[in-house]
């Protein structure tokens, strides 16, 4: 009896020893702030005017529900994700197919293709902003050379939104490529050869052999991109500042504006809670459906 | 004994001169200002101020966009991490109550207290007025000044042709209608008549208010202590927007997205006839290395609309937080910054002074031709809407004005949306 | 045979074209760093005379030095702390059986998916309350909120892959569990720790939002300084590009040196 109890304690204490520091830190810098945000979302909390602070129950959430700018921002954020990620996936896949063969210099190409993924988001946003300037931007310059008339890309709602998405696609399809390529090289060539002998065409091979085998890789890569895209902020913030009008004010930018330009901390926190719930719902859904813990 | 007495006397004299000349010995003030060439210059002169007063100055420069946030963080009714803070005019209503009324500022011991009416150019102090009091000391004479190309209006051939076609003398445009005529005429000569401000930034709000005021209307009026009313006259506002759109027809390509840098570049390359500019940027136009039109610019008040001339004002004020513990030393620093002597040096690095004697000093009339223009323009200066929630009101005006100007919606819809949007903001905050 | 050759040639040409498109913006950044501003404004991106003007200017600016210093400090310190506590937690999750093990593991995973902006506001309010705004500790703590969960998950497969025999042998030798971790496991998963560390540092290095919200003048990091080059009136594209190029160097070195581990690093333990 005694020995058994001793053993239990002996086993338990190292777990706590190892895991507590991380849990405490995460509690302080993650869990507590989230609870704090939840709490303050029931308040009217002006950062400057102390007289304009007070408990207002669910009013913030009711107002958010009625706020057209909020719905617009949410729509833009989700639109961003559902346009950019599929395109990135398709490009990534076909380039992976293209480069899944040996020729001189292919290794260099494969490595260099990954560089955009590692460009700082801020720098990427600013560079695209520069390249799209009508008078002196490099892209505008090249486009006028092939006969496209000079346009203020970032001053028109549709083109600005498209530009923000294209910026993301430029930076992130190589990320998809990287994952899908690593999946492709693991497909035994014999499978493809067998299909070739059966006289299967290119699309047959893609749909019947490659895609089913790559499904887990696709899931991982898309999940990772999704996590990233739900948090997107800096690129767009520096590239368009949410403009023109509200055409690129994604939800994250709208929350920032409410908090740090209008100083409506309570209202912004309430929107932050909503965004968190959306993100976690998507994430947990995907994780539960597709993931098993690696460890034994 | 006599000798000792003499030494004692000398010692007393020495100590007392030291004490009297540095009446603030030992006090330290913290100053928060925006970051640009002017404040860099002020910082470089601080040693001189410290030597004369004995006040140690901790001078913190941060980007102008973050000042309000920093202020919100560090100054409240009961605590103040800074003794002197610079505030941009449109945000005076939001934070004004945190600052000591200027009427209560102490007299200076070394530098004399600035008399807002006598020492400063007329109109400039309005920028710091809120809730019945001046909330600080205006520090620069920042107002729209209108640039016109002298060389173009003085071109004999242009003069002749213009007279023939339009029936009056080609000259500095005094009204928008004249500006429109001249722009139309100059478009046949490859010159753009006008450069708007259409970037998604505060500058666009300024343009909207500038036009509205010229056409005799404004967005907001304060009724009662904590109540505002939207008073934008739809008819006049639509006219104003339509005129701006007309002018934009004669603007350089890319006019739908013009900010400071684009406007500076276009004007300096000699492509543009006439436009507004902020004084801080004017030295760029007069710099011969950067600008082909240096020396060819006339500076004055903006052209008039049907109602009046209007010029947007954007002065910075220095405010002393109510909770500051070093009010006297802080005031002394503000008086020093505004003094004629310090101003003389600051003018060299591009400060546009708020003092009449500096702005109209004959010494500068030649060197700084735009000083007189600023003085004239300030007489017509108008404010942007004065309300605590200015940032939100400004965004509503900016977004809808730009939508109207660039033709995404009709002028009528744009103005309707401004009225509706500002009303929504008022409603949201229970005004 | 001939058709095969043509096909191959087309593939090579297409690959190179794709590469050119992908590298074009990066090339613009690097080239602009060597241009005078007046050449950047002139339009044609390729006609210019190289100059070091912009580099000279940025190295004379105290805010650039401050930003780089802060970025390095925040990156290093938050990485080191995250590695230590993250590795310990990861080890516990991988090698011990305990109640709520899965819950704990998934909580770490899910916490990575909380949008930064939702955390930025409460963190701002918290640090404001304890007067830590515009200080490095505030930023270091904020960065650990995404770094610790990341390290835990990157290291999970590394810890799981260590064969049981090592542990048993050590236990026989009389080591306790704590010693086993520090003396045996940590060296065994060293490659994983390096990968985790390198990517953690890079995430901090790239981070912008927290730096924007939590700092103003003293603790601002290099990405914020770079954004500051946009200026109030006219952007300083040359200096922006020069500083940007410097910021890119560590990222690109990491990319090319750690090719083999990129997938592990980027997926952070998430496997389908």
Short mmCIF file of N, CA and C in Angstrom, two decimals, chain C residues 35-129:
data_model
loop_
_atom_site.label_atom_id
_atom_site.label_comp_id
_atom_site.label_asym_id
_atom_site.label_seq_id
_atom_site.Cartn_x
_atom_site.Cartn_y
_atom_site.Cartn_z
N UNK C 35 19.86 51.93 -54.82
CA UNK C 35 19.51 53.03 -55.71
C UNK C 35 19.42 54.32 -54.92
N UNK C 36 19.59 55.42 -55.64
CA UNK C 36 19.24 56.69 -55.03
C UNK C 36 17.72 56.81 -55.09
N UNK C 37 17.13 57.54 -54.14
CA UNK C 37 15.68 57.65 -54.12
C UNK C 37 15.16 58.18 -55.44
N UNK C 38 15.92 59.09 -56.03
CA UNK C 38 15.47 59.70 -57.27
C UNK C 38 15.35 58.67 -58.39
N UNK C 39 16.20 57.63 -58.34
CA UNK C 39 16.09 56.56 -59.34
C UNK C 39 14.89 55.68 -59.08
N UNK C 40 14.57 55.49 -57.80
CA UNK C 40 13.38 54.69 -57.49
C UNK C 40 12.14 55.40 -57.99
N UNK C 41 12.12 56.74 -57.82
CA UNK C 41 10.96 57.51 -58.26
C UNK C 41 10.83 57.57 -59.77
N UNK C 42 11.92 57.25 -60.48
CA UNK C 42 11.90 57.49 -61.91
C UNK C 42 11.11 56.46 -62.70
N UNK C 43 10.82 55.31 -62.09
CA UNK C 43 9.95 54.38 -62.82
C UNK C 43 10.64 53.15 -63.33
N UNK C 44 11.54 53.28 -64.26
CA UNK C 44 12.19 52.08 -64.80
C UNK C 44 13.01 51.40 -63.69
N UNK C 45 12.60 50.19 -63.30
CA UNK C 45 13.25 49.58 -62.15
C UNK C 45 14.69 49.14 -62.41
N UNK C 46 15.11 49.12 -63.67
CA UNK C 46 16.42 48.53 -63.93
C UNK C 46 17.49 49.53 -64.36
N UNK C 47 17.08 50.79 -64.60
CA UNK C 47 18.13 51.73 -65.02
C UNK C 47 18.55 52.57 -63.82
N UNK C 48 19.74 52.33 -63.34
CA UNK C 48 20.23 53.13 -62.21
C UNK C 48 21.72 52.88 -62.04
N UNK C 49 22.32 53.79 -61.31
CA UNK C 49 23.73 53.62 -60.99
C UNK C 49 23.84 53.19 -59.53
N UNK C 50 24.44 52.01 -59.25
CA UNK C 50 24.44 51.54 -57.87
C UNK C 50 25.17 52.50 -56.93
N UNK C 51 24.62 52.64 -55.73
CA UNK C 51 25.23 53.50 -54.73
C UNK C 51 24.96 52.92 -53.35
N UNK C 52 25.82 53.26 -52.42
CA UNK C 52 25.63 52.77 -51.04
C UNK C 52 24.98 53.82 -50.16
N UNK C 53 24.54 54.91 -50.79
CA UNK C 53 23.93 56.01 -50.05
C UNK C 53 22.92 55.57 -48.98
N UNK C 54 21.95 54.75 -49.41
CA UNK C 54 20.89 54.36 -48.48
C UNK C 54 21.44 53.58 -47.29
N UNK C 55 22.40 52.70 -47.59
CA UNK C 55 23.00 51.93 -46.49
C UNK C 55 23.72 52.85 -45.53
N UNK C 56 24.46 53.80 -46.08
CA UNK C 56 25.15 54.76 -45.21
C UNK C 56 24.15 55.47 -44.33
N UNK C 57 23.06 55.91 -44.96
CA UNK C 57 22.06 56.67 -44.20
C UNK C 57 21.45 55.84 -43.09
N UNK C 58 21.08 54.59 -43.39
CA UNK C 58 20.40 53.85 -42.33
C UNK C 58 21.35 53.54 -41.17
N UNK C 59 22.63 53.38 -41.48
CA UNK C 59 23.53 53.07 -40.37
C UNK C 59 23.84 54.30 -39.53
N UNK C 60 23.50 55.48 -40.07
CA UNK C 60 23.67 56.68 -39.25
C UNK C 60 22.46 56.94 -38.38
N UNK C 61 21.39 56.18 -38.61
CA UNK C 61 20.16 56.45 -37.86
C UNK C 61 20.15 55.64 -36.58
N UNK C 62 19.93 56.33 -35.47
CA UNK C 62 19.95 55.60 -34.20
C UNK C 62 18.73 54.69 -34.10
N UNK C 63 17.60 55.06 -34.75
CA UNK C 63 16.42 54.19 -34.60
C UNK C 63 16.60 52.86 -35.31
N UNK C 64 17.41 52.83 -36.38
CA UNK C 64 17.65 51.56 -37.05
C UNK C 64 18.45 50.63 -36.14
N UNK C 65 19.50 51.19 -35.54
CA UNK C 65 20.31 50.38 -34.62
C UNK C 65 19.46 49.88 -33.46
N UNK C 66 18.66 50.81 -32.90
CA UNK C 66 17.82 50.44 -31.77
C UNK C 66 16.86 49.32 -32.17
N UNK C 67 16.25 49.46 -33.36
CA UNK C 67 15.29 48.46 -33.82
C UNK C 67 15.95 47.10 -34.00
N UNK C 68 17.13 47.10 -34.62
CA UNK C 68 17.83 45.82 -34.82
C UNK C 68 18.20 45.19 -33.49
N UNK C 69 18.71 46.03 -32.60
CA UNK C 69 19.11 45.53 -31.27
C UNK C 69 17.91 44.93 -30.56
N UNK C 70 16.79 45.67 -30.56
CA UNK C 70 15.59 45.17 -29.89
C UNK C 70 15.10 43.89 -30.53
N UNK C 71 15.10 43.84 -31.86
CA UNK C 71 14.64 42.64 -32.55
C UNK C 71 15.47 41.43 -32.14
N UNK C 72 16.79 41.63 -32.11
CA UNK C 72 17.66 40.51 -31.75
C UNK C 72 17.42 40.08 -30.31
N UNK C 73 17.35 41.07 -29.41
CA UNK C 73 17.16 40.74 -28.00
C UNK C 73 15.83 40.02 -27.76
N UNK C 74 14.77 40.60 -28.31
CA UNK C 74 13.45 39.98 -28.11
C UNK C 74 13.44 38.58 -28.71
N UNK C 75 14.00 38.45 -29.92
CA UNK C 75 14.05 37.14 -30.56
C UNK C 75 14.82 36.13 -29.73
N UNK C 76 16.02 36.51 -29.32
CA UNK C 76 16.87 35.56 -28.59
C UNK C 76 16.25 35.17 -27.25
N UNK C 77 15.86 36.17 -26.47
CA UNK C 77 15.39 35.86 -25.11
C UNK C 77 14.09 35.06 -25.16
N UNK C 78 13.15 35.49 -26.02
CA UNK C 78 11.89 34.74 -26.05
C UNK C 78 12.14 33.34 -26.60
N UNK C 79 13.09 33.20 -27.52
CA UNK C 79 13.40 31.87 -28.05
C UNK C 79 13.98 30.97 -26.96
N UNK C 80 14.94 31.51 -26.21
CA UNK C 80 15.60 30.67 -25.19
C UNK C 80 14.60 30.21 -24.14
N UNK C 81 13.81 31.16 -23.63
CA UNK C 81 12.84 30.77 -22.60
C UNK C 81 11.82 29.78 -23.18
N UNK C 82 11.35 30.07 -24.39
CA UNK C 82 10.35 29.17 -24.98
C UNK C 82 10.94 27.78 -25.19
N UNK C 83 12.20 27.71 -25.60
CA UNK C 83 12.83 26.41 -25.82
C UNK C 83 12.89 25.62 -24.53
N UNK C 84 13.30 26.29 -23.45
CA UNK C 84 13.46 25.55 -22.20
C UNK C 84 12.11 25.04 -21.71
N UNK C 85 11.14 25.94 -21.51
CA UNK C 85 9.88 25.46 -20.96
C UNK C 85 9.12 24.62 -21.97
N UNK C 86 9.25 24.95 -23.25
CA UNK C 86 8.56 24.17 -24.27
C UNK C 86 9.09 22.75 -24.37
N UNK C 87 10.40 22.62 -24.33
CA UNK C 87 11.00 21.28 -24.44
C UNK C 87 10.59 20.43 -23.23
N UNK C 88 10.59 21.05 -22.05
CA UNK C 88 10.19 20.29 -20.86
C UNK C 88 8.76 19.78 -21.00
N UNK C 89 7.88 20.67 -21.40
CA UNK C 89 6.47 20.27 -21.53
C UNK C 89 6.31 19.22 -22.61
N UNK C 90 7.03 19.40 -23.69
CA UNK C 90 6.93 18.46 -24.80
C UNK C 90 7.39 17.07 -24.37
N UNK C 91 8.46 17.05 -23.61
CA UNK C 91 9.00 15.79 -23.11
C UNK C 91 7.95 15.08 -22.25
N UNK C 92 7.33 15.86 -21.35
CA UNK C 92 6.33 15.27 -20.47
C UNK C 92 5.17 14.68 -21.28
N UNK C 93 4.74 15.44 -22.29
CA UNK C 93 3.59 14.96 -23.07
C UNK C 93 3.97 13.72 -23.87
N UNK C 94 5.19 13.69 -24.38
CA UNK C 94 5.59 12.58 -25.23
C UNK C 94 5.92 11.33 -24.44
N UNK C 95 6.46 11.48 -23.25
CA UNK C 95 7.01 10.30 -22.56
C UNK C 95 6.26 9.88 -21.31
N UNK C 96 5.31 10.67 -20.85
CA UNK C 96 4.60 10.27 -19.65
C UNK C 96 3.15 10.02 -19.98
N UNK C 97 2.58 9.11 -19.18
CA UNK C 97 1.16 8.89 -19.30
C UNK C 97 0.52 9.56 -18.10
N UNK C 98 -0.30 10.52 -18.34
CA UNK C 98 -0.96 11.16 -17.18
C UNK C 98 -2.34 11.64 -17.58
N UNK C 99 -3.11 11.88 -16.56
CA UNK C 99 -4.48 12.33 -16.76
C UNK C 99 -4.45 13.64 -17.55
N UNK C 100 -5.38 13.88 -18.38
CA UNK C 100 -5.51 15.11 -19.16
C UNK C 100 -4.35 15.32 -20.13
N UNK C 101 -3.59 14.28 -20.40
CA UNK C 101 -2.43 14.45 -21.27
C UNK C 101 -2.86 15.00 -22.63
N UNK C 102 -3.87 14.35 -23.21
CA UNK C 102 -4.31 14.80 -24.53
C UNK C 102 -4.90 16.21 -24.46
N UNK C 103 -5.65 16.46 -23.40
CA UNK C 103 -6.25 17.78 -23.27
C UNK C 103 -5.16 18.85 -23.27
N UNK C 104 -4.13 18.59 -22.47
CA UNK C 104 -3.03 19.56 -22.39
C UNK C 104 -2.39 19.74 -23.75
N UNK C 105 -2.12 18.60 -24.41
CA UNK C 105 -1.45 18.67 -25.70
C UNK C 105 -2.27 19.48 -26.70
N UNK C 106 -3.57 19.18 -26.76
CA UNK C 106 -4.41 19.88 -27.74
C UNK C 106 -4.61 21.35 -27.36
N UNK C 107 -4.60 21.62 -26.05
CA UNK C 107 -4.73 23.02 -25.66
C UNK C 107 -3.57 23.83 -26.21
N UNK C 108 -2.38 23.25 -26.13
CA UNK C 108 -1.24 23.96 -26.70
C UNK C 108 -1.43 24.18 -28.19
N UNK C 109 -1.92 23.14 -28.87
CA UNK C 109 -2.10 23.24 -30.32
C UNK C 109 -3.13 24.32 -30.66
N UNK C 110 -4.26 24.25 -29.96
CA UNK C 110 -5.35 25.16 -30.28
C UNK C 110 -4.96 26.61 -29.96
N UNK C 111 -4.14 26.77 -28.91
CA UNK C 111 -3.78 28.14 -28.54
C UNK C 111 -2.98 28.82 -29.64
N UNK C 112 -2.38 28.04 -30.52
CA UNK C 112 -1.66 28.66 -31.64
C UNK C 112 -2.61 29.28 -32.64
N UNK C 113 -3.86 28.89 -32.55
CA UNK C 113 -4.80 29.35 -33.56
C UNK C 113 -5.58 30.58 -33.11
N UNK C 114 -5.29 31.08 -31.93
CA UNK C 114 -5.95 32.30 -31.48
C UNK C 114 -5.40 33.47 -32.27
N UNK C 115 -6.26 34.24 -32.94
CA UNK C 115 -5.75 35.36 -33.74
C UNK C 115 -5.01 36.36 -32.86
N UNK C 116 -3.88 36.81 -33.38
CA UNK C 116 -3.05 37.74 -32.63
C UNK C 116 -3.79 39.00 -32.21
N UNK C 117 -4.64 39.51 -33.10
CA UNK C 117 -5.29 40.78 -32.79
C UNK C 117 -6.18 40.63 -31.57
N UNK C 118 -6.77 39.44 -31.38
CA UNK C 118 -7.62 39.24 -30.21
C UNK C 118 -6.81 39.28 -28.93
N UNK C 119 -5.56 38.85 -29.01
CA UNK C 119 -4.70 38.88 -27.82
C UNK C 119 -4.05 40.24 -27.64
N UNK C 120 -3.83 40.94 -28.73
CA UNK C 120 -3.08 42.19 -28.65
C UNK C 120 -3.77 43.19 -27.73
N UNK C 121 -5.10 43.25 -27.80
CA UNK C 121 -5.81 44.25 -27.00
C UNK C 121 -5.68 43.96 -25.50
N UNK C 122 -6.04 42.75 -25.05
CA UNK C 122 -5.88 42.52 -23.60
C UNK C 122 -4.42 42.61 -23.15
N UNK C 123 -3.49 42.16 -23.99
CA UNK C 123 -2.07 42.28 -23.59
C UNK C 123 -1.71 43.75 -23.41
N UNK C 124 -2.18 44.56 -24.36
CA UNK C 124 -1.93 46.00 -24.27
C UNK C 124 -2.49 46.55 -22.95
N UNK C 125 -3.72 46.18 -22.61
CA UNK C 125 -4.32 46.68 -21.37
C UNK C 125 -3.56 46.18 -20.14
N UNK C 126 -3.17 44.90 -20.17
CA UNK C 126 -2.43 44.34 -19.03
C UNK C 126 -1.10 45.05 -18.82
N UNK C 127 -0.35 45.15 -19.90
CA UNK C 127 0.98 45.76 -19.76
C UNK C 127 0.85 47.24 -19.43
N UNK C 128 -0.21 47.85 -19.87
CA UNK C 128 -0.44 49.25 -19.53
C UNK C 128 -0.67 49.36 -18.03
N UNK C 129 -1.44 48.41 -17.51
CA UNK C 129 -1.77 48.45 -16.09
C UNK C 129 -0.52 48.29 -15.22
#
